[in-house]
Amino acid sequence: MHEQALHPGAAGPSARPRRGLRLLTASVALAVAPALAAGCAHFDEAQSAPFTPVQEMGAGGGAPSPNVPPTITPPESPPPSSSAPAEKPETGECVDPDPAVIATCLGPTAAVVGLPESAEAIIAESDSGRMSTVSENGDPKPFATIDPAEGSVVSLALSPSYAQDKLVFAALVSGRETKIVRIAAGDAAKVVASGLPGSPNSRAGIAFDGDTMLLGVGTEVLSFPGYTGIGNAPAPKRLASSTQPISGLCTGAGIFPGVYATAGGDSGAGGELLRVDQGAAVRVWSWPDQSDLGGCALTQTGPAVALPSAKRVDMLTVDPASGVAPNPPAPLAEDKYGRFSGVGLMAGNALVGTTTNKSGGAPTATDDRAVILPIEGTTTDERT
């Protein structure tokens, strides 16, 4: 397939068990694909499908009139984490008084993925490589540890056959190299792809579009067609390219089939959410003042995007006709928990965000944390 540029446009101790989850809307299928930058040789471009130019938003863009999106408002939360750090409990336990916090006193996190058949998520600490399964119904449970010498964990994705094989895939960045590893609970990580392009923003995104493994790193989105998850992955194919470094990928099955990517540079160009669907590269939304974008996840109405520097998660509603977000995103938990690095969707439609305040932020006594992020107006609040 032909490469097409995506152009920018305008526009520790454990936590105590928590009470019931707030359920959100069902997860959706979404899909994006930015591509391989120049200098990454030996990829078979003949097997790539053509992409159309990015659709611009705004007046004169010709996009169909959007459907009226549902009202999404941020939940009520405790005072911002930017206030003076709370004192640790005298018992020595790391307990956060906020009932939405389901894990505390973690190392800086950069990766989270929700589990499809339980109200749980797997999170990874970027520096230590420790991975834990978290939920509001119990203390975090150790899942596995990735040797930090292999690289920093920046993104997680479940195997397409997770219900059977219970495998998790992770993207690691280290210097000029990016790797993909496969992890089973309690086992050592196994490298399935190495020597991949480096990451100028120390981030990458891994996701599965159906059975196909995808990696977004640098200004590239790579595809590994035919890889079944066993043994070493074959040489990747080039899908598309972005003018800015990719921070994360998210996919899903539902009313918005496709692959979504967050991208942002360090040149002051701002950040953007990109989507590729049926060969058309579409800019869903852009943040001119936010070049630091984190990971993303999908809900029924659209993607949720972590914005570390803005200290919030933005929830977008996508118009099915145009494929773009017709209205500004709704901010979730703004200035409540500090720097959000990632966001994932658990079974039961619960959105969970992870923080990275110990790295570049102002940590509180219970940082870093995993937090349930309910969305108003979607389902009833089932917490008691």
XYZ file of N, CA and C in Angstrom, residues 21-216:
588
model
N -17.962 -0.423 41.080
C -17.528 0.407 39.968
C -18.664 1.261 39.425
N -18.271 2.372 38.862
C -19.240 3.068 38.025
C -19.121 2.462 36.649
N -20.208 2.041 36.089
C -20.159 1.432 34.763
C -20.262 2.515 33.716
N -19.566 2.348 32.664
C -19.586 3.295 31.557
C -20.229 2.657 30.339
N -20.098 3.308 29.237
C -20.622 2.767 27.996
C -19.737 1.680 27.446
N -20.284 0.868 26.565
C -19.519 -0.247 26.019
C -18.371 0.241 25.195
N -17.325 -0.534 25.156
C -16.120 -0.213 24.389
C -16.409 -0.325 22.910
N -15.728 0.476 22.133
C -15.957 0.448 20.700
C -14.766 0.039 19.886
N -15.113 -0.291 18.687
C -14.037 -0.605 17.782
C -13.637 0.649 17.089
N -12.415 0.939 17.140
C -11.854 2.114 16.499
C -10.525 1.721 15.918
N -10.065 2.395 14.952
C -8.788 1.977 14.441
C -8.076 3.073 13.704
N -6.756 3.262 13.928
C -5.935 4.268 13.232
C -4.705 3.660 12.651
N -4.040 4.297 11.783
C -2.786 3.788 11.301
C -1.927 4.873 10.724
N -1.022 5.487 11.472
C 0.048 6.327 10.942
C 1.159 5.429 10.443
N 2.273 5.826 9.721
C 3.176 4.894 9.031
C 4.635 5.042 9.250
N 5.378 4.364 8.439
C 6.799 4.178 8.674
C 7.607 5.329 8.129
N 8.483 5.886 8.970
C 9.296 7.023 8.577
C 10.419 6.589 7.665
N 10.954 7.555 6.915
C 12.068 7.264 6.028
C 13.259 6.812 6.826
N 14.055 5.937 6.233
C 15.215 5.431 6.936
C 14.954 4.079 7.525
N 13.669 3.612 7.572
C 13.350 2.282 8.066
C 13.215 1.409 6.842
N 14.234 0.668 6.492
C 14.294 -0.029 5.226
C 13.772 -1.442 5.338
N 13.684 -2.070 4.164
C 13.373 -3.493 4.046
C 11.942 -3.832 4.416
N 11.012 -2.870 4.319
C 9.619 -3.199 4.518
C 8.967 -3.335 3.155
N 8.069 -4.285 3.018
C 7.419 -4.570 1.757
C 6.243 -3.643 1.565
N 6.462 -2.516 0.877
C 5.398 -1.543 0.690
C 4.349 -2.039 -0.287
N 4.658 -3.061 -1.072
C 3.712 -3.560 -2.043
C 2.480 -4.146 -1.380
N 2.620 -4.523 -0.128
C 1.498 -5.130 0.566
C 0.696 -4.123 1.355
N 0.992 -2.855 1.229
C 0.245 -1.819 1.944
C -0.887 -1.308 1.073
N -2.002 -0.939 1.667
C -3.132 -0.412 0.926
C -3.063 1.102 0.887
N -3.571 1.729 -0.180
C -3.482 3.203 -0.290
C -4.370 3.886 0.729
N -3.937 5.092 1.113
C -4.727 5.912 2.020
C -5.061 7.217 1.320
N -6.234 7.783 1.625
C -6.600 9.070 1.096
C -6.057 10.151 1.996
N -5.960 11.398 1.504
C -5.415 12.478 2.343
C -6.260 12.714 3.573
N -5.643 13.368 4.562
C -6.331 13.700 5.807
C -7.497 14.613 5.513
N -8.624 14.336 6.112
C -9.780 15.202 5.982
C -9.659 16.331 6.982
N -9.739 17.556 6.519
C -9.623 18.713 7.398
C -10.954 18.993 8.062
N -10.914 19.580 9.235
C -12.101 19.950 9.959
C -12.307 21.451 9.865
N -13.519 21.876 10.187
C -13.772 23.304 10.232
C -14.637 23.736 9.074
N -14.818 25.036 8.951
C -15.668 25.593 7.924
C -15.159 25.211 6.559
N -16.104 24.839 5.664
C -15.694 24.502 4.302
C -15.130 23.130 4.171
N -15.054 22.353 5.263
C -14.463 21.025 5.202
C -15.359 20.015 4.530
N -16.647 20.353 4.368
C -17.536 19.465 3.669
C -18.003 18.269 4.464
N -17.710 18.201 5.766
C -18.123 17.054 6.567
C -19.634 17.094 6.769
N -20.276 15.956 6.746
C -21.725 15.918 6.963
C -22.084 16.486 8.337
N -23.310 16.951 8.425
C -23.757 17.469 9.713
C -23.721 16.366 10.744
N -23.081 16.607 11.863
C -22.932 15.548 12.872
C -24.228 15.243 13.596
N -24.307 14.028 14.084
C -25.405 13.699 14.977
C -25.213 14.441 16.281
N -26.290 14.713 16.952
C -26.166 15.386 18.244
C -25.603 14.403 19.248
N -24.410 14.661 19.802
C -23.786 13.698 20.707
C -24.446 13.707 22.072
N -24.299 12.596 22.798
C -24.840 12.571 24.162
C -24.073 13.509 25.071
N -24.741 13.976 26.114
C -24.086 14.877 27.061
C -23.135 14.098 27.946
N -21.881 14.529 27.980
C -20.874 13.869 28.807
C -20.244 14.917 29.700
N -20.368 14.767 30.970
C -19.820 15.732 31.909
C -18.881 15.042 32.866
N -17.850 15.758 33.321
C -16.910 15.140 34.252
C -17.541 14.860 35.597
N -17.092 13.799 36.267
C -17.648 13.466 37.576
C -17.138 14.375 38.671
N -17.877 14.409 39.770
C -17.387 15.142 40.920
C -16.230 14.390 41.544
N -15.228 15.095 41.962
C -14.040 14.456 42.519
C -13.525 15.262 43.684
N -12.595 14.675 44.440
C -12.007 15.397 45.569
C -11.107 16.521 45.105
N -10.564 17.317 46.012
C -9.729 18.457 45.640
C -8.562 18.046 44.777
N -8.038 18.986 43.956
C -6.934 18.687 43.045
C -5.719 18.163 43.776
N -4.949 17.303 43.020
C -3.733 16.755 43.601
C -2.616 17.779 43.645
N -2.860 18.948 42.984
C -1.840 19.989 43.019
C -1.778 20.675 44.380
N -2.760 20.396 45.237
C -2.722 20.976 46.573
C -1.654 20.278 47.403
N -1.462 20.727 48.626
C -0.412 20.168 49.466
C -0.600 18.675 49.644
N 0.476 17.896 49.529
C 0.369 16.437 49.658
C -0.227 16.035 50.999
N -1.074 15.010 50.932
C -1.666 14.513 52.170
C -0.650 13.694 52.950
N -0.822 13.691 54.275
C 0.073 12.891 55.092
C -0.283 11.420 54.981
N 0.722 10.554 55.027
C 0.467 9.123 54.975
C -0.215 8.681 56.265
N -1.099 7.687 56.177
C -1.761 7.190 57.396
C -0.754 6.701 58.415
N -1.089 6.875 59.684
C -0.169 6.464 60.731
C 0.070 4.962 60.737
N -0.879 4.208 60.153
C -0.725 2.759 60.124
C 0.394 2.317 59.192
N 0.859 3.228 58.338
C 1.890 2.879 57.362
C 1.297 2.367 56.072
N -0.027 2.131 56.021
C -0.654 1.687 54.786
C -0.787 2.860 53.833
N -0.709 2.543 52.546
C -0.839 3.593 51.530
C -2.282 3.595 51.054
N -3.121 4.357 51.728
C -4.547 4.367 51.456
C -4.978 5.763 51.042
N -5.618 5.852 49.896
C -6.133 7.128 49.425
C -7.595 7.250 49.834
N -8.012 8.380 50.396
C -9.405 8.527 50.840
C -10.403 8.602 49.699
N -9.939 8.830 48.487
C -10.836 8.943 47.343
C -11.318 7.547 46.924
N -12.622 7.280 46.917
C -13.115 5.949 46.559
C -12.885 5.583 45.107
N -12.578 6.566 44.256
C -12.308 6.263 42.847
C -10.902 5.710 42.644
N -10.018 5.896 43.622
C -8.634 5.419 43.507
C -8.601 3.934 43.861
N -8.114 3.092 42.934
C -8.118 1.642 43.162
C -6.724 1.062 43.349
N -5.687 1.856 43.134
C -4.316 1.402 43.409
C -3.473 2.612 43.746
N -2.579 2.457 44.719
C -1.789 3.577 45.210
C -0.321 3.204 45.350
N 0.489 4.246 45.558
C 1.922 4.110 45.821
C 2.615 3.232 44.774
N 2.241 3.440 43.513
C 2.904 2.778 42.398
C 4.097 3.610 41.960
N 4.968 3.003 41.159
C 5.968 3.790 40.467
C 5.291 4.525 39.321
N 5.998 5.422 38.635
C 5.391 6.114 37.493
C 4.837 5.092 36.500
N 3.619 5.311 36.053
C 2.991 4.386 35.115
C 2.910 5.012 33.726
N 2.976 4.159 32.711
C 2.838 4.650 31.346
C 1.946 3.745 30.519
N 1.450 2.661 31.106
C 0.698 1.696 30.323
C -0.404 1.072 31.157
N -1.573 0.916 30.540
C -2.703 0.255 31.191
C -3.553 -0.374 30.103
N -4.092 -1.557 30.391
C -5.030 -2.201 29.471
C -6.118 -2.863 30.301
N -7.371 -2.663 29.911
C -8.481 -3.265 30.622
C -8.693 -4.706 30.205
N -9.236 -5.510 31.114
C -9.528 -6.908 30.823
C -10.970 -7.046 30.339
N -11.188 -7.894 29.329
C -12.515 -7.949 28.688
C -13.573 -8.696 29.469
N -13.179 -9.558 30.391
C -14.162 -10.406 31.062
C -14.218 -10.176 32.570
N -13.566 -9.128 33.033
C -13.622 -8.814 34.461
C -13.411 -7.323 34.639
N -13.878 -6.810 35.758
C -13.725 -5.384 36.042
C -12.339 -5.135 36.613
N -11.333 -5.459 35.812
C -9.935 -5.336 36.210
C -9.126 -4.722 35.073
N -7.936 -4.300 35.408
C -7.000 -3.794 34.409
C -5.598 -4.230 34.799
N -4.739 -4.307 33.799
C -3.319 -4.585 34.035
C -2.564 -3.290 33.789
N -1.751 -2.899 34.762
C -0.965 -1.675 34.643
C 0.514 -2.024 34.730
N 1.340 -1.188 34.138
C 2.784 -1.397 34.156
C 3.473 -0.128 34.616
N 4.438 -0.287 35.525
C 5.270 0.833 35.961
C 6.432 0.964 34.982
N 6.617 2.160 34.459
C 7.559 2.347 33.365
C 9.009 2.143 33.772
N 9.369 2.485 35.003
C 10.776 2.386 35.413
C 11.139 1.005 35.955
N 10.293 0.453 36.811
C 10.618 -0.823 37.451
C 10.255 -2.026 36.595
N 9.323 -1.847 35.655
C 8.855 -2.962 34.856
C 7.834 -3.833 35.567
N 7.431 -3.453 36.792
C 6.442 -4.239 37.520
C 5.067 -4.083 36.875
N 4.378 -5.210 36.702
C 3.026 -5.218 36.168
C 2.088 -5.788 37.229
N 0.921 -5.169 37.387
C -0.037 -5.587 38.410
C -1.435 -5.607 37.828
N -2.264 -6.505 38.362
C -3.686 -6.522 38.035
C -4.424 -5.755 39.127
N -5.208 -4.762 38.733
C -5.882 -3.910 39.709
C -7.386 -3.956 39.490
N -8.106 -3.784 40.570
C -9.554 -3.629 40.522
C -9.960 -2.915 41.797
N -11.203 -2.466 41.858
C -11.654 -1.788 43.077
C -12.083 -2.776 44.143
N -12.083 -4.062 43.802
C -12.581 -5.069 44.734
C -11.493 -5.803 45.490
N -10.280 -5.324 45.429
C -9.212 -5.994 46.152
C -7.891 -5.298 45.936
N -6.876 -5.756 46.646
C -5.546 -5.191 46.497
C -4.962 -5.568 45.139
N -4.061 -4.746 44.605
C -3.373 -5.107 43.367
C -2.652 -6.450 43.502
N -2.677 -7.235 42.431
C -2.020 -8.534 42.420
C -0.859 -8.501 41.435
N 0.292 -9.049 41.828
C 1.421 -9.095 40.890
C 1.057 -9.897 39.644
N 1.403 -9.369 38.489
C 1.172 -10.084 37.231
C 2.489 -10.613 36.660
N 3.459 -9.740 36.507
C 4.776 -10.129 35.993
C 5.708 -8.936 36.159
N 6.976 -9.140 35.894
C 7.961 -8.057 35.900
C 8.810 -8.157 34.645
N 8.946 -7.039 33.962
C 9.789 -6.969 32.771
C 11.115 -6.347 33.168
N 12.192 -7.002 32.835
C 13.529 -6.517 33.174
C 13.734 -5.115 32.595
N 13.979 -4.108 33.449
C 14.191 -2.748 32.935
C 15.324 -2.648 31.929
N 16.256 -3.606 31.951
C 17.342 -3.594 30.970
C 16.824 -3.789 29.552
N 15.645 -4.385 29.430
C 15.043 -4.581 28.102
C 14.447 -3.290 27.553
N 14.162 -2.334 28.441
C 13.565 -1.081 28.020
C 12.446 -0.674 28.950
N 11.924 0.503 28.745
C 10.849 1.046 29.562
C 9.503 0.629 28.972
N 8.610 0.096 29.834
C 7.285 -0.320 29.376
C 6.445 0.925 29.099
N 5.949 1.067 27.869
C 5.191 2.264 27.518
C 3.785 1.973 27.008
N 3.476 0.710 26.674
C 2.144 0.407 26.158
C 1.872 -1.084 26.314
N 0.607 -1.426 26.548
C 0.179 -2.812 26.711
C -1.006 -3.100 25.795
N -1.092 -4.348 25.351
C -2.239 -4.805 24.561
C -2.490 -6.268 24.872
N -3.752 -6.649 24.915
C -4.099 -8.044 25.138
C -4.009 -8.831 23.844
N -3.604 -10.088 23.952
C -3.653 -11.000 22.816
C -5.071 -11.061 22.275
N -5.246 -11.184 20.944
C -6.600 -11.349 20.401
C -7.302 -12.577 20.958
N -6.514 -13.551 21.447
C -7.075 -14.771 22.042
C -6.874 -14.771 23.551
N -6.952 -13.597 24.166
C -6.650 -13.493 25.588
C -7.531 -14.405 26.442
N -8.775 -14.574 26.064
C -9.671 -15.424 26.848
C -9.143 -16.841 26.967
N -8.364 -17.278 25.957
C -7.797 -18.617 25.989
C -6.340 -18.638 26.447
N -5.509 -17.737 25.895
C -4.067 -17.835 26.166
C -3.580 -16.933 27.291
N -4.386 -15.930 27.698
C -4.034 -15.025 28.806
C -2.688 -14.322 28.574
N -2.364 -14.018 27.341
C -1.101 -13.359 27.018
C -1.297 -11.851 26.878
N -0.299 -11.108 27.329
C -0.263 -9.654 27.193
C 0.988 -9.287 26.411
N 0.852 -8.330 25.492
C 1.984 -7.841 24.716
C 2.328 -6.433 25.178
N 3.613 -6.130 25.192
C 4.074 -4.821 25.661
C 5.061 -4.227 24.670
N 4.995 -2.909 24.521
C 5.995 -2.165 23.753
C 6.991 -1.568 24.731
N 8.279 -1.780 24.463
C 9.357 -1.254 25.299
C 10.215 -0.325 24.459
N 10.611 0.794 25.044
C 11.516 1.703 24.345
C 12.814 1.820 25.137
N 13.915 1.829 24.400
C 15.232 1.942 25.020
C 16.187 2.547 24.005
N 16.614 3.775 24.270
C 17.554 4.421 23.355
C 16.981 4.517 21.952
N 17.721 3.959 20.997
C 17.300 4.028 19.602
C 16.525 2.800 19.157
N 16.158 1.939 20.078
C 15.484 0.708 19.707
C 14.148 0.561 20.438
N 13.178 -0.004 19.733
C 11.902 -0.381 20.329
C 11.729 -1.889 20.183
N 11.193 -2.522 21.219
C 10.950 -3.961 21.203
C 9.489 -4.244 21.521
N 9.057 -5.426 21.113
C 7.758 -5.950 21.515
C 8.005 -7.259 22.254
N 7.392 -7.400 23.432
C 7.544 -8.627 24.209
C 6.174 -9.224 24.498
N 6.170 -10.526 24.755
C 4.963 -11.259 25.115
C 5.108 -11.722 26.556
N 4.038 -11.542 27.367
C 4.125 -11.877 28.785
C 2.936 -12.735 29.197
N 3.219 -13.774 29.956
C 2.187 -14.552 30.639
C 2.331 -14.287 32.128
N 1.245 -14.371 32.866
C 1.267 -14.081 34.295
C 2.306 -14.933 35.006
N 3.174 -14.285 35.787
C 4.189 -14.971 36.569
C 5.372 -15.469 35.778
N 5.412 -15.199 34.482
C 6.486 -15.703 33.630
C 7.378 -14.544 33.179
N 8.567 -14.898 32.669
C 9.470 -13.892 32.125
C 8.982 -13.460 30.743
N 9.214 -12.197 30.409
C 8.813 -11.692 29.099
C 9.664 -12.317 28.004
N 9.052 -12.578 26.867
C 9.738 -13.143 25.708
C 9.705 -12.134 24.576
N 10.872 -11.774 24.055
C 10.955 -10.802 22.966
C 10.430 -11.439 21.685
N 9.480 -10.772 21.030
C 8.948 -11.282 19.766
C 9.348 -10.409 18.583
N 9.792 -9.178 18.851
C 10.275 -8.300 17.783
C 11.246 -7.307 18.390
N 12.400 -7.134 17.752
C 13.416 -6.193 18.235
C 14.012 -5.463 17.046
N 14.860 -4.479 17.339
C 15.472 -3.707 16.270
C 14.502 -2.799 15.555
N 13.363 -2.500 16.179
C 12.371 -1.619 15.578
C 12.787 -0.165 15.795
N 12.207 0.768 15.017
C 12.631 2.172 15.120
C 12.559 2.713 16.537
N 13.455 3.629 16.865
C 13.469 4.251 18.176
C 12.357 5.268 18.336
N 12.206 5.750 19.579
C 11.124 6.670 19.894
C 11.678 8.017 20.334
N 11.465 9.074 19.535
C 11.981 10.396 19.921
C 11.267 11.001 21.120
N 10.054 10.549 21.420
C 9.317 11.086 22.566
C 9.202 10.076 23.704
N 10.026 8.994 23.630
C 10.062 7.962 24.675
C 8.709 7.305 24.891
N 7.880 7.249 23.841
C 6.590 6.592 23.921
C 6.368 5.750 22.674
N 5.417 4.859 22.744
C 5.001 4.042 21.611
C 3.637 3.483 21.948
N 2.968 2.931 20.957
C 1.665 2.339 21.184
C 1.570 0.980 20.524
N 1.032 0.000 21.233
C 0.805 -1.323 20.668
C -0.675 -1.634 20.768
N -1.212 -2.294 19.729
C -2.625 -2.641 19.705
C -2.819 -3.770 18.712
N -3.972 -4.406 18.778
C -4.345 -5.427 17.806
C -5.597 -4.965 17.078
N -5.523 -4.992 15.749
C -6.670 -4.714 14.905
C -7.167 -6.062 14.403
N -8.162 -6.614 15.084
C -8.523 -8.000 14.831
C -7.394 -8.897 15.296
N -6.845 -9.707 14.388
C -5.723 -10.580 14.723
C -4.377 -9.972 14.366
N -4.372 -8.766 13.817
C -3.133 -8.156 13.339
C -2.499 -7.264 14.394
N -1.245 -7.536 14.724
C -0.518 -6.724 15.696
C -0.022 -5.448 15.029
N -0.197 -4.328 15.720
C 0.223 -3.024 15.231
C 1.137 -2.367 16.254
N 2.091 -1.598 15.768
C 2.972 -0.815 16.637
C 3.083 0.590 16.071
N 2.797 1.578 16.913
C 3.019 2.965 16.543
C 4.218 3.492 17.295
